[in-house]
Short mmCIF file of C-alpha atoms in Angstrom, two decimals:
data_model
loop_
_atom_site.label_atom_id
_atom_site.label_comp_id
_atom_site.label_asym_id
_atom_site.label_seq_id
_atom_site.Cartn_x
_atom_site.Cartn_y
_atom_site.Cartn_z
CA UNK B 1 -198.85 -185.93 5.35
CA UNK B 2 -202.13 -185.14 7.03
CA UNK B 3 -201.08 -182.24 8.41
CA UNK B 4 -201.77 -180.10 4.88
CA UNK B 5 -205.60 -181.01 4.45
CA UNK B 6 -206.58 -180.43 8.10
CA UNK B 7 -204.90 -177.08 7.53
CA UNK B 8 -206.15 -176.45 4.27
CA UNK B 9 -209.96 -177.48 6.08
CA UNK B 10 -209.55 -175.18 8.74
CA UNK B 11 -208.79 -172.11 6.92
CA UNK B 12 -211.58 -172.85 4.82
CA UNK B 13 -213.72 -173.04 7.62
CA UNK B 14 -212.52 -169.67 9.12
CA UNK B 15 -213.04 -167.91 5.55
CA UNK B 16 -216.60 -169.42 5.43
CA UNK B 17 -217.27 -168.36 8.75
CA UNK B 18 -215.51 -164.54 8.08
CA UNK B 19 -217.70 -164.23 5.45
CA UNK B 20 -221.00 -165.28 7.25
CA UNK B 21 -220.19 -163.21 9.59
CA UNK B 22 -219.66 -160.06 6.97
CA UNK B 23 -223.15 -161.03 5.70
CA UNK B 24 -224.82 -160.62 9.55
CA UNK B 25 -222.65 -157.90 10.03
CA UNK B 26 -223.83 -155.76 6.97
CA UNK B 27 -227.38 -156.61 7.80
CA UNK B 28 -227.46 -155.14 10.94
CA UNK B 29 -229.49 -152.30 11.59
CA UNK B 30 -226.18 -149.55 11.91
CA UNK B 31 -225.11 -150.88 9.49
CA UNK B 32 -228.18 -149.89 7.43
CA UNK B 33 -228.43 -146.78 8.62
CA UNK B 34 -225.20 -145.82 7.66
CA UNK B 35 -225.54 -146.69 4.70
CA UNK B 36 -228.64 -144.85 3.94
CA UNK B 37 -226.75 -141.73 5.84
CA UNK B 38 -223.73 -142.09 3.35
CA UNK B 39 -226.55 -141.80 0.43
CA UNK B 40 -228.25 -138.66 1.31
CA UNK B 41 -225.21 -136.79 2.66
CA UNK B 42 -222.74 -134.99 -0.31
CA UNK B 43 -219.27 -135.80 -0.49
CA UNK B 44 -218.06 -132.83 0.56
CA UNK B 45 -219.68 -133.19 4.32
CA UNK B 46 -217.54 -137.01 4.81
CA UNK B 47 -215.85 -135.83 7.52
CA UNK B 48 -218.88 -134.18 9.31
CA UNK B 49 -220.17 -137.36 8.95
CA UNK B 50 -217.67 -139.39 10.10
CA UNK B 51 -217.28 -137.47 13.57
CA UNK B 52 -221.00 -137.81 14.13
CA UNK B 53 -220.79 -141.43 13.94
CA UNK B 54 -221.22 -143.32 17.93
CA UNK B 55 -218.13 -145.05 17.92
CA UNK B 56 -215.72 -146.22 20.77
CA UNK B 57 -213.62 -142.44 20.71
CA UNK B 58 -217.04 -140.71 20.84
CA UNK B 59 -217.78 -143.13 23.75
CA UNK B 60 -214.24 -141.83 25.59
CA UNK B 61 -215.70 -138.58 25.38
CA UNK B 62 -219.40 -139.07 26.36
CA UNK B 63 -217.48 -141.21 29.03
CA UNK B 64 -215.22 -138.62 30.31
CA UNK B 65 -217.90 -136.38 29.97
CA UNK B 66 -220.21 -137.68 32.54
CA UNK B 67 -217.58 -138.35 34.76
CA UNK B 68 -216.71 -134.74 35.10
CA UNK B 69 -220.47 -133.63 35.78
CA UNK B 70 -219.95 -136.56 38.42
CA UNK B 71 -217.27 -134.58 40.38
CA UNK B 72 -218.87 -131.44 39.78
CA UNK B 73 -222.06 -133.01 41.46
CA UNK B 74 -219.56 -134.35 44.05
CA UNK B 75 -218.29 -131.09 44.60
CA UNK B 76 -222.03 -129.38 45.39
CA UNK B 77 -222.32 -132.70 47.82
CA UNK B 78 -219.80 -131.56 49.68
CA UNK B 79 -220.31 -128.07 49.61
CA UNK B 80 -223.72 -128.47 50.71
CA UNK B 81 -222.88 -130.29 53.48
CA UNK B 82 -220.27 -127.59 54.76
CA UNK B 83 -223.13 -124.88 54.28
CA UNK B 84 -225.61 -127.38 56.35
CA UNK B 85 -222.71 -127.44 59.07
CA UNK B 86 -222.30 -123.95 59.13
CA UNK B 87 -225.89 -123.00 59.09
CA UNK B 88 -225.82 -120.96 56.25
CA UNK B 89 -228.33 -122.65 54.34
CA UNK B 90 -231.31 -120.38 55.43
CA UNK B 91 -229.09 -116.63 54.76
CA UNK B 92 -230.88 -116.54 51.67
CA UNK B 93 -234.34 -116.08 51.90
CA UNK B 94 -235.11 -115.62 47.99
CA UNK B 95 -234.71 -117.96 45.23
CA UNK B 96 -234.40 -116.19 41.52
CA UNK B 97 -232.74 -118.03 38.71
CA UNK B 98 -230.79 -115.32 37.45
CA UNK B 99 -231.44 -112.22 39.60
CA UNK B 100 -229.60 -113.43 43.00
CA UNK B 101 -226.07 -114.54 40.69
CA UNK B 102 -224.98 -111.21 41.82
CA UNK B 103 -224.15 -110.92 45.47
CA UNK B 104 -224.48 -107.79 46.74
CA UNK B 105 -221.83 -105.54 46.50
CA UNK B 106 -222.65 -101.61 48.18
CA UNK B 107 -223.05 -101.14 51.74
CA UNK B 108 -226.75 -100.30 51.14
CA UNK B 109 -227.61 -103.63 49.24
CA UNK B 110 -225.70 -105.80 52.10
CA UNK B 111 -227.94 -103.97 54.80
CA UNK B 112 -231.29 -104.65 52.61
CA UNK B 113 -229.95 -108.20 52.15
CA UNK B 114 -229.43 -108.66 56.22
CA UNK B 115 -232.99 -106.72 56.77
CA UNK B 116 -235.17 -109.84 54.91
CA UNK B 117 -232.71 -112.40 56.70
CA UNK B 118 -234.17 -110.60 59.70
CA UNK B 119 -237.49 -111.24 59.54
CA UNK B 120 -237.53 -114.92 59.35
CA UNK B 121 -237.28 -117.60 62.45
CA UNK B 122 -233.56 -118.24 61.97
CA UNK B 123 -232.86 -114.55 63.24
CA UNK B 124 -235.17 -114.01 65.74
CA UNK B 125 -235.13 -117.46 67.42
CA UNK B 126 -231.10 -118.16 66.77
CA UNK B 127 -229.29 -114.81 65.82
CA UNK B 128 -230.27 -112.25 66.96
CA UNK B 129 -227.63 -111.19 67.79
CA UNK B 130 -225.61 -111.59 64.77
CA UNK B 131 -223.41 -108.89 62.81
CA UNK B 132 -223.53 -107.10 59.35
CA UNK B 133 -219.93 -109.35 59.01
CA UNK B 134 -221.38 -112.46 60.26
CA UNK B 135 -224.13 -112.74 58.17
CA UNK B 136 -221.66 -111.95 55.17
CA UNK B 137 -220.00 -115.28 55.51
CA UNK B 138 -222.76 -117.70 55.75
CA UNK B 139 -224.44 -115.29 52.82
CA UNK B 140 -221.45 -116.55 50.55
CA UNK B 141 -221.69 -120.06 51.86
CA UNK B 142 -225.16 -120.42 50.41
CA UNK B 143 -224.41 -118.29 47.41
CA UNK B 144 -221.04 -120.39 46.79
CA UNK B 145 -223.66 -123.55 47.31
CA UNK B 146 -226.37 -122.24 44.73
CA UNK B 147 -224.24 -120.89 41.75
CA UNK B 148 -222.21 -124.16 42.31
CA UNK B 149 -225.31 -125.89 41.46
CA UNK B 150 -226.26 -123.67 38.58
CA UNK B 151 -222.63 -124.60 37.18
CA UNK B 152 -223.58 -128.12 37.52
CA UNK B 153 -226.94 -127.46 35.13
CA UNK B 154 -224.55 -125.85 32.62
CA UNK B 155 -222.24 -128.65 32.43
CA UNK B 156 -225.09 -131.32 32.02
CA UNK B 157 -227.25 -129.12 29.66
CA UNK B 158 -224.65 -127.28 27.28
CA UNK B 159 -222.70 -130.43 26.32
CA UNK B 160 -225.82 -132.38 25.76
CA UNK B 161 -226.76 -129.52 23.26
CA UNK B 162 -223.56 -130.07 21.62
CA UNK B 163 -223.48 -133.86 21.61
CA UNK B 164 -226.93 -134.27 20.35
CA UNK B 165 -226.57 -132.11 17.38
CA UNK B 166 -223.58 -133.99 16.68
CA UNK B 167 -224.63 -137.01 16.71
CA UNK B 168 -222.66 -138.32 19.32
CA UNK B 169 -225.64 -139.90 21.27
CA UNK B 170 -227.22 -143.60 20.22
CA UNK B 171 -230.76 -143.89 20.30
CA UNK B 172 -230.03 -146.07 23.70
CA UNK B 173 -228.17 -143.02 25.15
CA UNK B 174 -230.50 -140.17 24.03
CA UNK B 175 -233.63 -141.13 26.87
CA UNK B 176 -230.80 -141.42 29.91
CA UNK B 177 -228.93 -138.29 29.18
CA UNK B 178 -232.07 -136.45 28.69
CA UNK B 179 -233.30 -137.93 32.17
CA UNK B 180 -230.10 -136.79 33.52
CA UNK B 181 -231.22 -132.95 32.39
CA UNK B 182 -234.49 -133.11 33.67
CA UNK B 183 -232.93 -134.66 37.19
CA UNK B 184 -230.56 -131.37 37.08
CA UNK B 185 -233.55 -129.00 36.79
CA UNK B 186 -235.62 -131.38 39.26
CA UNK B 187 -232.57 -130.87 41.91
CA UNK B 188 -232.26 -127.56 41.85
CA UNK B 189 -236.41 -127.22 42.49
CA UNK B 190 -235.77 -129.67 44.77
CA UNK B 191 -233.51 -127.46 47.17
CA UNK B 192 -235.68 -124.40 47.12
CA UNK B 193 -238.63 -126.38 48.22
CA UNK B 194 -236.22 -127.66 51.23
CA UNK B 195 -235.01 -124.22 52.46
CA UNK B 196 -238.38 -122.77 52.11
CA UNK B 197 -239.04 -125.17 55.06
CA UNK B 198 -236.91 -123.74 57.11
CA UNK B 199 -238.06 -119.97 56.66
CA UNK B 200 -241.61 -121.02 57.49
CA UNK B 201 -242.93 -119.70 61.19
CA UNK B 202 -243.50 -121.85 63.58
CA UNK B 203 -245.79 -120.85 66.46
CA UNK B 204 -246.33 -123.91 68.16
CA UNK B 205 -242.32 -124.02 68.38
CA UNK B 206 -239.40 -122.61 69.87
CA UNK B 207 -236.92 -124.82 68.50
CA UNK B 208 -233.90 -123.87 66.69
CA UNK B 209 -235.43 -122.80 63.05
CA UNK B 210 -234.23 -125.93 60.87
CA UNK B 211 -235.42 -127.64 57.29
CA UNK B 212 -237.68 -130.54 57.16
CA UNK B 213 -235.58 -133.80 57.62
CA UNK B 214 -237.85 -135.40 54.93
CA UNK B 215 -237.06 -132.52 52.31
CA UNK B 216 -232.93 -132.70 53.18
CA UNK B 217 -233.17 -136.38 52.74
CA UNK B 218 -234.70 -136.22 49.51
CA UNK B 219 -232.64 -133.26 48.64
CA UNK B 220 -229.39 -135.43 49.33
CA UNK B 221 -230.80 -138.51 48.01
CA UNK B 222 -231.82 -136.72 44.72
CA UNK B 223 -228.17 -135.76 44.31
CA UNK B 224 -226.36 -139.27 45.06
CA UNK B 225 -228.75 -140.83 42.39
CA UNK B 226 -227.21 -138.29 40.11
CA UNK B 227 -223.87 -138.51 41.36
CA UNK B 228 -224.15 -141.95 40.62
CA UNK B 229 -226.31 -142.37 37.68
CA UNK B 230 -223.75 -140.10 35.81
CA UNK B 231 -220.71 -141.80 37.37
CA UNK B 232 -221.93 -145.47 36.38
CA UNK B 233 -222.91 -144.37 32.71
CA UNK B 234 -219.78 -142.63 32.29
CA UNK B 235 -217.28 -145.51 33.63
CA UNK B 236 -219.18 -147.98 31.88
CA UNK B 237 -218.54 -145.68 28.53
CA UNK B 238 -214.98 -145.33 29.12
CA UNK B 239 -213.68 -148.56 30.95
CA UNK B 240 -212.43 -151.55 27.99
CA UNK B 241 -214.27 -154.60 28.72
CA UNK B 242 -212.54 -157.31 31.07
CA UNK B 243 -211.96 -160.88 29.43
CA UNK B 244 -212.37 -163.85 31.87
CA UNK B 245 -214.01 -167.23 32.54
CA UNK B 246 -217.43 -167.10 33.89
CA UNK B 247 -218.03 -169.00 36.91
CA UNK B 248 -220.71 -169.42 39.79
CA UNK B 249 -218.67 -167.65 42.14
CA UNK B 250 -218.48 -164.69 39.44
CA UNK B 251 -222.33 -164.44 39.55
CA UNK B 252 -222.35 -164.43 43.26
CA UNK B 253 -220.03 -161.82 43.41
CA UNK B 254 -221.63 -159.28 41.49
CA UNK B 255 -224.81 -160.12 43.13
CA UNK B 256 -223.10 -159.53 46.59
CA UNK B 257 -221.69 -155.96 44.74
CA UNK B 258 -225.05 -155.00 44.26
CA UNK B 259 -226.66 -155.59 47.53
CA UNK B 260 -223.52 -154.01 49.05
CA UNK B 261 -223.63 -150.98 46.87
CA UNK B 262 -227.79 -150.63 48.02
CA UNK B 263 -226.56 -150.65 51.19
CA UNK B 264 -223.85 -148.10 51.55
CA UNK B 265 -226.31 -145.63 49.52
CA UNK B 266 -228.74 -146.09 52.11
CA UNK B 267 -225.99 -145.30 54.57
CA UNK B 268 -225.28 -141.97 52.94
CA UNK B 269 -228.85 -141.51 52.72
CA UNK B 270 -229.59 -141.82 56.51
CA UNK B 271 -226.78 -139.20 57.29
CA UNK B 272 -229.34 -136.70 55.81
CA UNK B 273 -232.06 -137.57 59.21
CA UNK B 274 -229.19 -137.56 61.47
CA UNK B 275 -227.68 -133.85 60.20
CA UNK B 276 -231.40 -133.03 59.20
CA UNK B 277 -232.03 -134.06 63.20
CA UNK B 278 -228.80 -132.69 64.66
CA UNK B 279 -229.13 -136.43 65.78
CA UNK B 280 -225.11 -136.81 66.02
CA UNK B 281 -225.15 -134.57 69.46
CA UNK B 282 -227.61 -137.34 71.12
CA UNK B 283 -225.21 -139.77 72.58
CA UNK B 284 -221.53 -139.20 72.14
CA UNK B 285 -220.46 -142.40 73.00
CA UNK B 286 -219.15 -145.61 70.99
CA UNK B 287 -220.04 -148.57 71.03
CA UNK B 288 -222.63 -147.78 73.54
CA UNK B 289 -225.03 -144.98 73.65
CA UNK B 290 -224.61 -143.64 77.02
CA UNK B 291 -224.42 -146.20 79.65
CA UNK B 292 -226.51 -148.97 77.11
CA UNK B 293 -226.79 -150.69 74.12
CA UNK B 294 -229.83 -150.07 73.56
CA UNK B 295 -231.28 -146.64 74.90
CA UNK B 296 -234.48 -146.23 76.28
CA UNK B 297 -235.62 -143.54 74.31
CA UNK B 298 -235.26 -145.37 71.33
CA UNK B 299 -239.30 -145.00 70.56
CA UNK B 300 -240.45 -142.63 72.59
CA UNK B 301 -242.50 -141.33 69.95
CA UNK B 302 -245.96 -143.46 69.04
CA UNK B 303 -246.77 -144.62 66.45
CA UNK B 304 -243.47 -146.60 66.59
CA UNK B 305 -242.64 -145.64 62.78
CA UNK B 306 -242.59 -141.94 63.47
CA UNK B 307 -239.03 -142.64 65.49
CA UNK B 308 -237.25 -144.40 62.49
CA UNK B 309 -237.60 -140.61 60.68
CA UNK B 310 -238.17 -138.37 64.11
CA UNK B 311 -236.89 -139.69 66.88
CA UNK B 312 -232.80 -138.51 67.25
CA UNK B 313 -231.74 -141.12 69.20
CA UNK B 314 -233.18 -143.67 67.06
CA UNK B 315 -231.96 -142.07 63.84
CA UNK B 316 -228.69 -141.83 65.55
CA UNK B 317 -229.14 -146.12 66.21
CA UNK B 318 -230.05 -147.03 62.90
CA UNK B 319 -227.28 -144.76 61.10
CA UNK B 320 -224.84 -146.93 63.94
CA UNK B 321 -226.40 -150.43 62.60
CA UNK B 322 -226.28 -149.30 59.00
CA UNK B 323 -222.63 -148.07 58.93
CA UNK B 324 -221.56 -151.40 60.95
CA UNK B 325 -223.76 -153.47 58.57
CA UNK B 326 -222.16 -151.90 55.45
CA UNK B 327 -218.42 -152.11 56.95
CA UNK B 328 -219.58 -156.29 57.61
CA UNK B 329 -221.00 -156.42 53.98
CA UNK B 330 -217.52 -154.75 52.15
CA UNK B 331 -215.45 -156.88 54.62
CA UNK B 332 -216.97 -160.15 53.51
CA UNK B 333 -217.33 -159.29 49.64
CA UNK B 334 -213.38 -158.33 50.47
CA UNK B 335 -212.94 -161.80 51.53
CA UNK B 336 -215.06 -163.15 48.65
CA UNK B 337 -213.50 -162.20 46.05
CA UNK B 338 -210.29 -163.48 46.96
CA UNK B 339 -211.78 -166.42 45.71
CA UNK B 340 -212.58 -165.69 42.37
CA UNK B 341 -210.14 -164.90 39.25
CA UNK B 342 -210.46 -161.12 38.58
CA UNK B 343 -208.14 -158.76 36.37
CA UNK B 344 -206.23 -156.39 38.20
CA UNK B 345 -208.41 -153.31 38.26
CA UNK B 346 -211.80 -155.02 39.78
CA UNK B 347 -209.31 -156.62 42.31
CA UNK B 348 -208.13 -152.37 42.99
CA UNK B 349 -211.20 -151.30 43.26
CA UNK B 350 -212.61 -154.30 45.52
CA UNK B 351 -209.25 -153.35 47.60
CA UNK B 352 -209.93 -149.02 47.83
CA UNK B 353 -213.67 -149.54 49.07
CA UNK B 354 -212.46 -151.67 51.36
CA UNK B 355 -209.54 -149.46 52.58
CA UNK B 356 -212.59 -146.38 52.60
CA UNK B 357 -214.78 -148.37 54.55
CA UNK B 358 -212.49 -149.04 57.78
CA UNK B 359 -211.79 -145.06 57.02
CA UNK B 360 -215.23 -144.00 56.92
CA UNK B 361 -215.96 -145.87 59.79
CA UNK B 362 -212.97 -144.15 61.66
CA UNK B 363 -214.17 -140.75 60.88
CA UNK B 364 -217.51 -141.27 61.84
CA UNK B 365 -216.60 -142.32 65.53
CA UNK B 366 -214.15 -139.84 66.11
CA UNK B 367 -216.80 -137.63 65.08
CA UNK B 368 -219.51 -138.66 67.19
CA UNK B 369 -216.88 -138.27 70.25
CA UNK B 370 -215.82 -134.80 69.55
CA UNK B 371 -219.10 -133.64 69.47
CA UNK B 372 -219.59 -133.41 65.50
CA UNK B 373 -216.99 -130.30 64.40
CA UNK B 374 -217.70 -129.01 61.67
CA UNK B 375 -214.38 -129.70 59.91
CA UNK B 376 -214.38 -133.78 60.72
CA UNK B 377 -217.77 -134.00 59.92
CA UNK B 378 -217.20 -132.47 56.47
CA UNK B 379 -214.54 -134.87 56.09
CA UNK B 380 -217.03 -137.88 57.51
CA UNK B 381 -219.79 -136.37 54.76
CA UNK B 382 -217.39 -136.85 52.36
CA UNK B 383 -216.23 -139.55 52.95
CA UNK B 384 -219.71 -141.22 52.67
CA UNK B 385 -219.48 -140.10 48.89
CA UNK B 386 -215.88 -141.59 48.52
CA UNK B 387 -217.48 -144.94 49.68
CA UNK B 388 -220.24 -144.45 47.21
CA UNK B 389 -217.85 -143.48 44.67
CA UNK B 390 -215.70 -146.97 44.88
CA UNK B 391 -219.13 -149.04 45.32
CA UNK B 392 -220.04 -147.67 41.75
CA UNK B 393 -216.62 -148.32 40.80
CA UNK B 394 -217.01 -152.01 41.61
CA UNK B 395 -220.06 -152.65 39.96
CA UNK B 396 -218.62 -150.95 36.58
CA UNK B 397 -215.59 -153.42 36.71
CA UNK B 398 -217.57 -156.39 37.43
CA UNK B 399 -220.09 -155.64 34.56
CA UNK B 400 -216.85 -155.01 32.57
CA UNK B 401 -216.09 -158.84 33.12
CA UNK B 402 -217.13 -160.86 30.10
CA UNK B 403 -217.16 -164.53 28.96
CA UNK B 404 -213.69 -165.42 27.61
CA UNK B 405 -214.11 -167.40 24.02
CA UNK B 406 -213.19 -170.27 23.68
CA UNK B 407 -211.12 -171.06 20.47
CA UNK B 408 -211.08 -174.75 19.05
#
């Protein structure tokens, strides 16, 4: 017979807590400005106004937005790397934003196009003796390379045109894709300034004509931020939020995501010194670098600092002890995680960076002992982005993982 009022009290409770939470939800500050939006538009605009609302489809799209300029970022990654492995990157010896989308297409403007490549180092130090043919196919290579990237600005800039006047941005959103933009514009800067290193004269040198180290390693780094600046804001848009128990171990595990993730991005990053370096045709040996562990060249160069950035052999080392370090780190958050209750997709991801690591790792022996060609060490550059890729991954599903509510 007491089962009625306890009922009876509970639903009451639940209606007087429904409607409280009505009250706080209609004084929020959307909800405000919607309100005031629905005053000062006309009838007749309702559904204009409805699709400019952020909501969870316009989210989806942002989402799956930003995830496409990812892979077309990915795509310049890797294409940038093939044109660094091919030494084409220093074919084109101008930079104009609109002028040099044209290739040349007449016999004359190929021969006027091969006469500037021939009066920079590159030529004169490394081919001269190069063909009209030759220098057609590392021509496209960095022409393939630069209107890729100029595709990339379009994708970012267009769409954010579009989205903005639409109203598909929050105020939250508007400051990050705008940084985005200006990161586009600061990339593309950003590359010039690198190749113009490499056309510079050198006196004092003989050395094969190269780009500064420092300027491909900011170059690269420049584009993994946005690689994964744009990947990260777009999964986080698109992925539905995870519901589990928080626990201790939870907490340590994204904290162990995080340092992992630093780490394999400062992997990727030190692969710009050792291609930057040709560093990867120093010792051709694993696990020992020639006949030691630890060379004796290692810092030849004084002061000591200038061989962590100069020095190939100890570029080489540290790009070793950072790809073993980062293999370690996945390994044990692997391991870690086993221990903690996670919903199928973190435990995926967890499982494919581990799976790329061990790969990764694979392809960067085999091609340190085939003397670096060209087609594995594509694959190995790559590959570094596939392991950045999955990192990001696991960071978006654990931030995905919420507190489950508890109902009494």
């Amino acid at each position: 017979m007491m089962v009625l009022p306890v009922l009876r009290l509970g639903l009451s409770c639940r209606c007087q807590t429904a409607g409280r939470t009505l009250q706080q939800i209609q004084r929020t500050p959307l909800r405000q400005w919607l309100l005031r939006r629905a005053q000062t538009t006309e009838g007749g605009h309702a559904s204009v106004r409805m699709a400019s609302i952020p909501n969870a489809a316009s989210d989806r799209v942002l989402g799956r937005w930003l995830v496409g300029c990812s892979g077309l970022v990915l795509g310049a990654v890797v294409l940038g790397g093939v044109t660094r492995l091919t030494e084409s990157g220093l074919s084109m010896v101008d930079w104009h934003l609109v002028k040099e989308m044209k290739p040349p297409r007449t016999e004359a403007e190929w021969e006027d196009e091969f006469s500037k490549y021939k009066q920079f180092p590159e030529f004169k130090i490394m081919n001269h003796d190069m063909t009209l043919r030759e220098f057609k196919f590392i021509f496209y290579m960095e022409w393939g390379h630069r209107m890729w990237g100029r595709l990339v600005g379009l994708a970012y800039i267009l769409p954010t045109v579009y989205f903005w006047k639409r109203g598909y941005f929050s105020r939250s959103m508007k400051p990050r894709v705008l940084g985005l933009c200006g990161f586009v514009v600061f990339q593309g800067l950003l590359g010039w300034y690198m190749v113009k290193s490499g056309l510079e004269e050198k006196t004092e040198s003989y050395d094969i004509p190269r780009v500064s180290q420092y300027r491909l390693a900011a170059h690269l780094g420049s584009a993994l931020l946005l690689y994964c600046s744009s990947l990260w804001m777009g999964l986080t848009l698109m992925l539905p939020a995870n519901k589990i128990p928080d626990s201790r171990n939870l907490l340590q595990l994204r904290r162990f995501a995080k340092v992992t993730g630093g780490l394999v991005f400062l992997t990727a990053l030190s692969g710009a010194f050792v291609a930057g370096l040709d560093a990867g045709l120093v010792y051709n040996s694993f696990p020992k670098m020639g006949e030691r562990w630890i060379p004796d060249d290692l810092l030849a160069f004084s002061p000591a600092i200038k061989n962590v950035f100069e020095n190939p052999t100890t570029v080489q080392f540290d790009h070793r002890i950072l790809g073993i370090g980062s293999l370690t780190a996945i390994t044990g958050l692997y391991l870690f995680s086993r221990r903690v209750h996670l919903p199928r997709r973190a435990k995926i991801a967890i499982g494919c960076l581990t799976a790329m690591a061990y790969t990764q790792v694979v392809l960067g022996i085999s091609t340190l002992l085939l003397y670096v060609p060209t087609s594995l060490a594509a694959t190995h550059q790559s590959g570094s982005v596939a392991l950045l890729t999955f990192a990001i991954w696991v960071l978006a599903e654990l931030r995905k993982v919420g507190k489950m509510e508890l109902c009494f």
